[in-house]
mmCIF file of C-alpha atoms in Angstrom:
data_model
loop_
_atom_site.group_PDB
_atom_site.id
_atom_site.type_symbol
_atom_site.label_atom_id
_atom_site.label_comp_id
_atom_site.label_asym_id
_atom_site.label_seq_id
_atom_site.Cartn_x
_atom_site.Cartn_y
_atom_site.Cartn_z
ATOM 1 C CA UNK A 1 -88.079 -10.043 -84.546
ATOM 2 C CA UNK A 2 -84.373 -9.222 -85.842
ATOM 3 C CA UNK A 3 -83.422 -9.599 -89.393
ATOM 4 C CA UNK A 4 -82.603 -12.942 -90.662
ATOM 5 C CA UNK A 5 -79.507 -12.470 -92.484
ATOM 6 C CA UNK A 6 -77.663 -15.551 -92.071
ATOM 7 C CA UNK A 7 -75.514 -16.144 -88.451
ATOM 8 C CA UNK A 8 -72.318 -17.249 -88.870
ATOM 9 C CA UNK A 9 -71.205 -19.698 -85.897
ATOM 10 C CA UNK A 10 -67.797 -21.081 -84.984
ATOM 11 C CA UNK A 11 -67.116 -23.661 -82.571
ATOM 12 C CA UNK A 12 -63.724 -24.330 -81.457
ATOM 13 C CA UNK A 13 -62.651 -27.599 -80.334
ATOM 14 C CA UNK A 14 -59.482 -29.030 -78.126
ATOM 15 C CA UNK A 15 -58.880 -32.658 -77.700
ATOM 16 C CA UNK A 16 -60.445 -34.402 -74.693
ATOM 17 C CA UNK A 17 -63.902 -31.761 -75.385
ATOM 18 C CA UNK A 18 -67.085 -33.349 -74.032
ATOM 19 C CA UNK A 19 -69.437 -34.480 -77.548
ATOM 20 C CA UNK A 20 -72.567 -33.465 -76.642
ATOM 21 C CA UNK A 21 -71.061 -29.635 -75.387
ATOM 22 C CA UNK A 22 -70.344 -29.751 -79.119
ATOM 23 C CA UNK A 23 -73.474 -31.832 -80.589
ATOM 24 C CA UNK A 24 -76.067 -30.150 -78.744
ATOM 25 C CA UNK A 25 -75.629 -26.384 -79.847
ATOM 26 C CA UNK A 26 -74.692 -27.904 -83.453
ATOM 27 C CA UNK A 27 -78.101 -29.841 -83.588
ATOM 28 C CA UNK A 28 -80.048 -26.535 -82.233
ATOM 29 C CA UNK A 29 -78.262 -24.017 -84.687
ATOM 30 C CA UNK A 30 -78.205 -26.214 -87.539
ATOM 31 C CA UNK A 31 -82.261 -27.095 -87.339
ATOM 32 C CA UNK A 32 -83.417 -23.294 -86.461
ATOM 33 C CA UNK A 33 -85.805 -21.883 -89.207
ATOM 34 C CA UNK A 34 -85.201 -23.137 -92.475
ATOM 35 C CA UNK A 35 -81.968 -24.620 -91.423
ATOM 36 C CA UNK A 36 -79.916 -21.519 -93.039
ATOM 37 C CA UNK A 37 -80.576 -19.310 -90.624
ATOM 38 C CA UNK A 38 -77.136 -20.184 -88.632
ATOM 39 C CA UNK A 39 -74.180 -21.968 -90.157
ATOM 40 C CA UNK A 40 -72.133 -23.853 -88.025
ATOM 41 C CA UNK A 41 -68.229 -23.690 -88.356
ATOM 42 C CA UNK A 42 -66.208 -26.242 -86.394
ATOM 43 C CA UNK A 43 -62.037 -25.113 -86.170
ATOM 44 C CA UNK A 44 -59.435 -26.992 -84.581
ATOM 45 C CA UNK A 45 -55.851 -26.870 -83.905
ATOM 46 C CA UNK A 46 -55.638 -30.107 -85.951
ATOM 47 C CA UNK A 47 -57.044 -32.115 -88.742
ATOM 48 C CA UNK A 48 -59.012 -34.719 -86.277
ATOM 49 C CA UNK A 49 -60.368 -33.566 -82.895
ATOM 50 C CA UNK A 50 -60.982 -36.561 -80.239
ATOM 51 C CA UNK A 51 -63.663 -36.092 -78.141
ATOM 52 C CA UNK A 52 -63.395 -37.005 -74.173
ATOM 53 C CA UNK A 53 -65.482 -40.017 -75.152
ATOM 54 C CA UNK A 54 -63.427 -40.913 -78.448
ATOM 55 C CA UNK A 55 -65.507 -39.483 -80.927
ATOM 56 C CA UNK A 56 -63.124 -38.193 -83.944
ATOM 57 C CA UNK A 57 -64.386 -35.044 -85.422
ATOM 58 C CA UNK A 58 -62.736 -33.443 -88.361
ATOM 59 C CA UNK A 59 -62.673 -29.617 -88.572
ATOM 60 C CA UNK A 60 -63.796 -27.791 -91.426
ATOM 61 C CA UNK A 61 -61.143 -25.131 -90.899
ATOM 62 C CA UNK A 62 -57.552 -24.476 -89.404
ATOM 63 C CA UNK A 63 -57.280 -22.588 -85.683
ATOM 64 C CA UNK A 64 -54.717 -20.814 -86.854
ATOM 65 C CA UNK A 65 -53.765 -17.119 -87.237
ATOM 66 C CA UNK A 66 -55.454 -16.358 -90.427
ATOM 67 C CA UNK A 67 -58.927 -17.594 -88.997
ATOM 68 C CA UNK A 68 -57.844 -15.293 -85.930
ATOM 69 C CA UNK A 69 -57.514 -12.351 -88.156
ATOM 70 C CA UNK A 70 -61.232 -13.265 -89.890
ATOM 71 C CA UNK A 71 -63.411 -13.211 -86.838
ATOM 72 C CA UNK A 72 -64.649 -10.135 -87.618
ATOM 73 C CA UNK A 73 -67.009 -12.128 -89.777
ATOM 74 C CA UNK A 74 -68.092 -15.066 -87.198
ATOM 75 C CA UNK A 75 -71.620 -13.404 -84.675
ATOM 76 C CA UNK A 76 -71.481 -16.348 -82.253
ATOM 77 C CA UNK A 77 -68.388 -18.384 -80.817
ATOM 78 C CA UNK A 78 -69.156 -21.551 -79.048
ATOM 79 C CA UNK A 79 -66.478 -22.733 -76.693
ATOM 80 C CA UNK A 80 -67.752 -26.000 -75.591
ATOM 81 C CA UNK A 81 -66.370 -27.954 -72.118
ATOM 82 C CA UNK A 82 -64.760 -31.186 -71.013
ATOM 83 C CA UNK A 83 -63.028 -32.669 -68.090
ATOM 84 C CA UNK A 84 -61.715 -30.226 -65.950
ATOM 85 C CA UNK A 85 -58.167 -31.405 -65.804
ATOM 86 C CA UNK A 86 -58.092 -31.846 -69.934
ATOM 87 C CA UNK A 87 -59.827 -28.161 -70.165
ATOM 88 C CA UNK A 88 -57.589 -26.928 -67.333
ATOM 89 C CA UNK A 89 -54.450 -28.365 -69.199
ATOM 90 C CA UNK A 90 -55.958 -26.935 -72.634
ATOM 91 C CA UNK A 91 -56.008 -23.169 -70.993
ATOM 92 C CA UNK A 92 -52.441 -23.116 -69.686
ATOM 93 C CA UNK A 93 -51.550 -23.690 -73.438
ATOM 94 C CA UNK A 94 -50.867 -20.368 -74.491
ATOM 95 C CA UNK A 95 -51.524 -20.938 -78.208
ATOM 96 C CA UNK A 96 -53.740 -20.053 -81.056
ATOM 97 C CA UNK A 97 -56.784 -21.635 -79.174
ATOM 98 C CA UNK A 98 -56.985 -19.412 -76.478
ATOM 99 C CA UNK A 99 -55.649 -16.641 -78.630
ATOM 100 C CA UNK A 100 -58.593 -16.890 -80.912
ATOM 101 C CA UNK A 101 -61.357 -16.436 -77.601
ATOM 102 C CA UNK A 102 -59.487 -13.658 -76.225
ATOM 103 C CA UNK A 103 -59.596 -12.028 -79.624
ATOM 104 C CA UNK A 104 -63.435 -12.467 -80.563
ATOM 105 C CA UNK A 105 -64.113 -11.202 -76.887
ATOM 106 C CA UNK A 106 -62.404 -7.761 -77.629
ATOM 107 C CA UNK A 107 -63.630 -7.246 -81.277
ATOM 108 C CA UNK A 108 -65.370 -3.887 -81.817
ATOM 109 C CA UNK A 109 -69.329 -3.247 -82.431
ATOM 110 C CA UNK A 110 -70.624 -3.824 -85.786
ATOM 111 C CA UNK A 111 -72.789 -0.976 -86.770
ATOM 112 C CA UNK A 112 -76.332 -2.317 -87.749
ATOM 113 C CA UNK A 113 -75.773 -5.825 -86.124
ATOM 114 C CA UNK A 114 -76.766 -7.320 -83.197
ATOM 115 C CA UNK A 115 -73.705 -7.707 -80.589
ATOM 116 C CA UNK A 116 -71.504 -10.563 -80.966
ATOM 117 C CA UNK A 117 -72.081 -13.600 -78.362
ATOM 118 C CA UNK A 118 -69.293 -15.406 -76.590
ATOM 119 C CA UNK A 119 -70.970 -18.782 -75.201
ATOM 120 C CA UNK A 120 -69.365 -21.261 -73.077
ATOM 121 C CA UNK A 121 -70.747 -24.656 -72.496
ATOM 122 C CA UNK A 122 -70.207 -26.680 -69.844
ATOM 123 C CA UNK A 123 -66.703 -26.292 -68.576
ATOM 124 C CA UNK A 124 -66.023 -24.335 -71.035
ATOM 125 C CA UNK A 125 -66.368 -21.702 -68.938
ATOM 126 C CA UNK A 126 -62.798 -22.039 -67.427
ATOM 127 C CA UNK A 127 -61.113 -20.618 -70.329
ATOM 128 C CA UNK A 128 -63.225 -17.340 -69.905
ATOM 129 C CA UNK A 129 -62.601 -16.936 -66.479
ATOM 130 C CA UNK A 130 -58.932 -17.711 -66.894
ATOM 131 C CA UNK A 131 -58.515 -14.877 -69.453
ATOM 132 C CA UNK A 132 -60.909 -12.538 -66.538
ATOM 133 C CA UNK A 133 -63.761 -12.543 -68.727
ATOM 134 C CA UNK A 134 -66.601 -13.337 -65.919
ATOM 135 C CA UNK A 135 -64.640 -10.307 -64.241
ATOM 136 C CA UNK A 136 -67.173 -8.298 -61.947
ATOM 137 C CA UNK A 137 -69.804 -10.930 -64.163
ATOM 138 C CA UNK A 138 -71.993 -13.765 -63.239
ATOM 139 C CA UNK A 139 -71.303 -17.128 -64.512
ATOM 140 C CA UNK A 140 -72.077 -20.665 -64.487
ATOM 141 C CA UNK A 141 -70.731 -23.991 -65.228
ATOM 142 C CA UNK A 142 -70.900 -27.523 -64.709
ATOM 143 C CA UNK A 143 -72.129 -27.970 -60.873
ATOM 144 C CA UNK A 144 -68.912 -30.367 -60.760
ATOM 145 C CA UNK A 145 -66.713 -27.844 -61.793
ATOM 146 C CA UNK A 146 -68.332 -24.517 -59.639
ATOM 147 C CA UNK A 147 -65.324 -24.527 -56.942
ATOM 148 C CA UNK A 148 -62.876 -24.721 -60.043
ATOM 149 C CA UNK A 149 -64.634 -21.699 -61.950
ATOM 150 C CA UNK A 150 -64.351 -19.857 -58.527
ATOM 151 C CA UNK A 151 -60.327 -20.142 -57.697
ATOM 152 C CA UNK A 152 -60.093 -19.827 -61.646
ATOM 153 C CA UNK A 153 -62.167 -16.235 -61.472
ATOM 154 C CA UNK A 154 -60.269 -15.269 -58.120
ATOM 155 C CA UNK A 155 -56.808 -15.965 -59.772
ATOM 156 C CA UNK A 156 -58.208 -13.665 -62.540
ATOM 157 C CA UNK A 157 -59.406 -11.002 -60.657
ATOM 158 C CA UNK A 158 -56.105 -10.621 -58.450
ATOM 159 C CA UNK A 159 -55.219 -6.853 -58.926
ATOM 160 C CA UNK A 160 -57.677 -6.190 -61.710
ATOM 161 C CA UNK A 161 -61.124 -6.309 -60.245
ATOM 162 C CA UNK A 162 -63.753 -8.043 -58.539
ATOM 163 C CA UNK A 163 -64.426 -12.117 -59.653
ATOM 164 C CA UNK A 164 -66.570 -13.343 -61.697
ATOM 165 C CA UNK A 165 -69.964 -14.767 -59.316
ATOM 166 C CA UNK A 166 -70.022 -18.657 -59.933
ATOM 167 C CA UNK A 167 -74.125 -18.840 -59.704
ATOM 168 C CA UNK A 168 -76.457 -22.242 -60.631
ATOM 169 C CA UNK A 169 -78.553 -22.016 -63.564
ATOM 170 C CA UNK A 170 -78.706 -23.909 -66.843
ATOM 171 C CA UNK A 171 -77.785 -20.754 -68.378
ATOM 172 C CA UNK A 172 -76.603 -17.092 -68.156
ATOM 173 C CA UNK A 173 -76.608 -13.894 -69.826
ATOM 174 C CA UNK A 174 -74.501 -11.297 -68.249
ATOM 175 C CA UNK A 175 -75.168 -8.847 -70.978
ATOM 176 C CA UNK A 176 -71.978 -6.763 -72.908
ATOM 177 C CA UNK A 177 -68.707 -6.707 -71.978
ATOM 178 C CA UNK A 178 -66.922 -3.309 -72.101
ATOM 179 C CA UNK A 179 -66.176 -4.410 -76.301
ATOM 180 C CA UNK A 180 -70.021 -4.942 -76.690
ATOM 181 C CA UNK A 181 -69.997 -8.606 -77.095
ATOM 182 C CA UNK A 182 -72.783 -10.589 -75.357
ATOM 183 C CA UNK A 183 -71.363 -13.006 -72.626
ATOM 184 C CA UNK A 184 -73.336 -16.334 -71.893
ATOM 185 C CA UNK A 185 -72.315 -19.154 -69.832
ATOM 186 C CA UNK A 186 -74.504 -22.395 -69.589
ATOM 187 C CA UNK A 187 -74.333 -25.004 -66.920
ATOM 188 C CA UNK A 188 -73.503 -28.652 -67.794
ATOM 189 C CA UNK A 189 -73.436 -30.642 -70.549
ATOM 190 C CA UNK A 190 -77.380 -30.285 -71.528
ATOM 191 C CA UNK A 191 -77.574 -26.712 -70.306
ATOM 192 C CA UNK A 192 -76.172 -25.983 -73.404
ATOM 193 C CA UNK A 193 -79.026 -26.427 -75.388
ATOM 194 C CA UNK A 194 -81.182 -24.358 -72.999
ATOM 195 C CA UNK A 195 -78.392 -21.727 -74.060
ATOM 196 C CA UNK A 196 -78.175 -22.270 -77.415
ATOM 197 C CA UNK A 197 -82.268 -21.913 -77.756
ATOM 198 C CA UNK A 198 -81.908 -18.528 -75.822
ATOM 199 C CA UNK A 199 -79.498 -17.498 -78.446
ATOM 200 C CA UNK A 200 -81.969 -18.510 -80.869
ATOM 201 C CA UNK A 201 -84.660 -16.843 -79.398
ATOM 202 C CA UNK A 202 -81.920 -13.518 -79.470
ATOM 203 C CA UNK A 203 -81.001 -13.716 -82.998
ATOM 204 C CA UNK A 204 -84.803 -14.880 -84.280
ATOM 205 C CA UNK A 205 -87.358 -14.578 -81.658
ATOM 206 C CA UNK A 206 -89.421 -16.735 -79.103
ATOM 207 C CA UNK A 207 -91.400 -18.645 -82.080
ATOM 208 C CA UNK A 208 -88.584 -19.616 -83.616
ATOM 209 C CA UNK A 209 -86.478 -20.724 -80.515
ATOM 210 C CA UNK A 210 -89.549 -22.525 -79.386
ATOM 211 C CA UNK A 211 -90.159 -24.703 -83.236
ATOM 212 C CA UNK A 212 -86.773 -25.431 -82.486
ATOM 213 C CA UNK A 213 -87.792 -27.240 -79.488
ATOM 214 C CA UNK A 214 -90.214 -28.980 -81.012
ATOM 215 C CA UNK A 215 -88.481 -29.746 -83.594
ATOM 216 C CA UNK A 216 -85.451 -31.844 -81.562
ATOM 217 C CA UNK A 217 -88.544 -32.910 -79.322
ATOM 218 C CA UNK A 218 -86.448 -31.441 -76.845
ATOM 219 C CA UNK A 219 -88.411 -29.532 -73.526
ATOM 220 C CA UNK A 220 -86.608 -26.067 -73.511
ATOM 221 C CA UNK A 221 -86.517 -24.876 -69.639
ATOM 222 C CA UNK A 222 -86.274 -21.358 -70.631
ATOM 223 C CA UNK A 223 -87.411 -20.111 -67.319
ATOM 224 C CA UNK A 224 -84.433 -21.760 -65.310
ATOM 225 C CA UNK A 225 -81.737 -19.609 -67.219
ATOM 226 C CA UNK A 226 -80.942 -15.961 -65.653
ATOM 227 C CA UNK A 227 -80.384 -12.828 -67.426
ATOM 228 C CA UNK A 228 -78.521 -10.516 -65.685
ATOM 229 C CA UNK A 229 -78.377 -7.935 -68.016
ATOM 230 C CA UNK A 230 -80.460 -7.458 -71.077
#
């Protein structure tokens, strides 16, 4: 089993995000091992974030340029979903959210560490593919939203590579990006605690991912997630 130094995890929010893409990787990161083997981050753009279903969530810090310039620190981003045309609307803003993905996917290896993970949930996966990260990669999303990740990953891919694969599955791992960071995608909405157990079982084995389970009295369906790459 790796090391249990503490895993730092940010989650980046945009108004109109669904709550339980956000709620459901919280609750499973938060209650793994002692609860201080992750700590969970939450940034926004502004003070209050309004879910899709009008939950108001206030960020604990600033999406803004000096959190950009401190990812270096963060192992796991979480870029949680919503309606398509609120998270389609959200990645043709060219600002500091999008900024902040496109930088944690290109951050170098950390010697000693294991590699960074960029997970989308839900929807979520739309701003990856818009910035070509599912490029020549398998992906998943919301079943909804599968013939908007597609046009989104061909759009991407037009003269610089092959698209990303739109597949079902409540979650996948297409393994390390040319940077070394670890790319996951889940499917919808509760797929992303299927992923966010996986990551568990990553960062501190199948015993823990599995108490984790138990603990939410949640039935993880490990076996319908694909890894593509280990």
């Amino acid at each position: 089993m790796p090391s249990m130094a503490t895993r730092k995890v940010l989650m980046v929010l945009f108004d109109g995000f669904n709550t339980m893409d956000m709620n459901g990787p919280y609750e499973i990161f938060r209650m793994s091992g002692n609860r201080d083997v992750f700590t969970v981050t939450v940034a926004a753009e502004t003070e209050i974030t309004t879910s899709f279903e009008g939950v108001h969530i206030k960020r604990d810090v600033a999406l803004s340029q000096t959190l950009i310039q401190s990812l270096c620190d963060v192992d796991i981003l979480v870029v949680p979903g919503g309606p398509t045309e609120l998270v389609e609307r959200q990645a043709s803003n060219a600002g500091g959210f999008m900024k902040l993905i496109a930088t944690f996917n290109e951050l170098p290896p950390r010697a000693g560490r294991l590699p960074r993970i960029l997970l989308s949930i839900c929807t979520g996966a739309i701003f990856l593919g818009r910035m070509g990260i599912f490029l020549g990669r398998q992906c998943t999303t919301h079943w909804g939203a599968y013939k908007n990740l597609e046009k989104t990953n061909m759009n991407a891919a037009m003269g610089h590579g092959v698209a990303g694969e739109v597949i079902p599955a409540r979650y996948v791992d297409s393994g390390l990006n040319e940077y070394g960071t670890r790319i996951i995608s889940s499917g919808g909405v509760s797929c992303g605690m299927d992923a966010s157990l996986y990551v568990v079982k990553l960062h501190g084995g199948e015993g823990m991912a599995c108490a984790t389970a138990e603990k939410l009295d949640y039935k993880w369906r490990e076996s319908e997630g694909i890894v593509v790459a280990p």
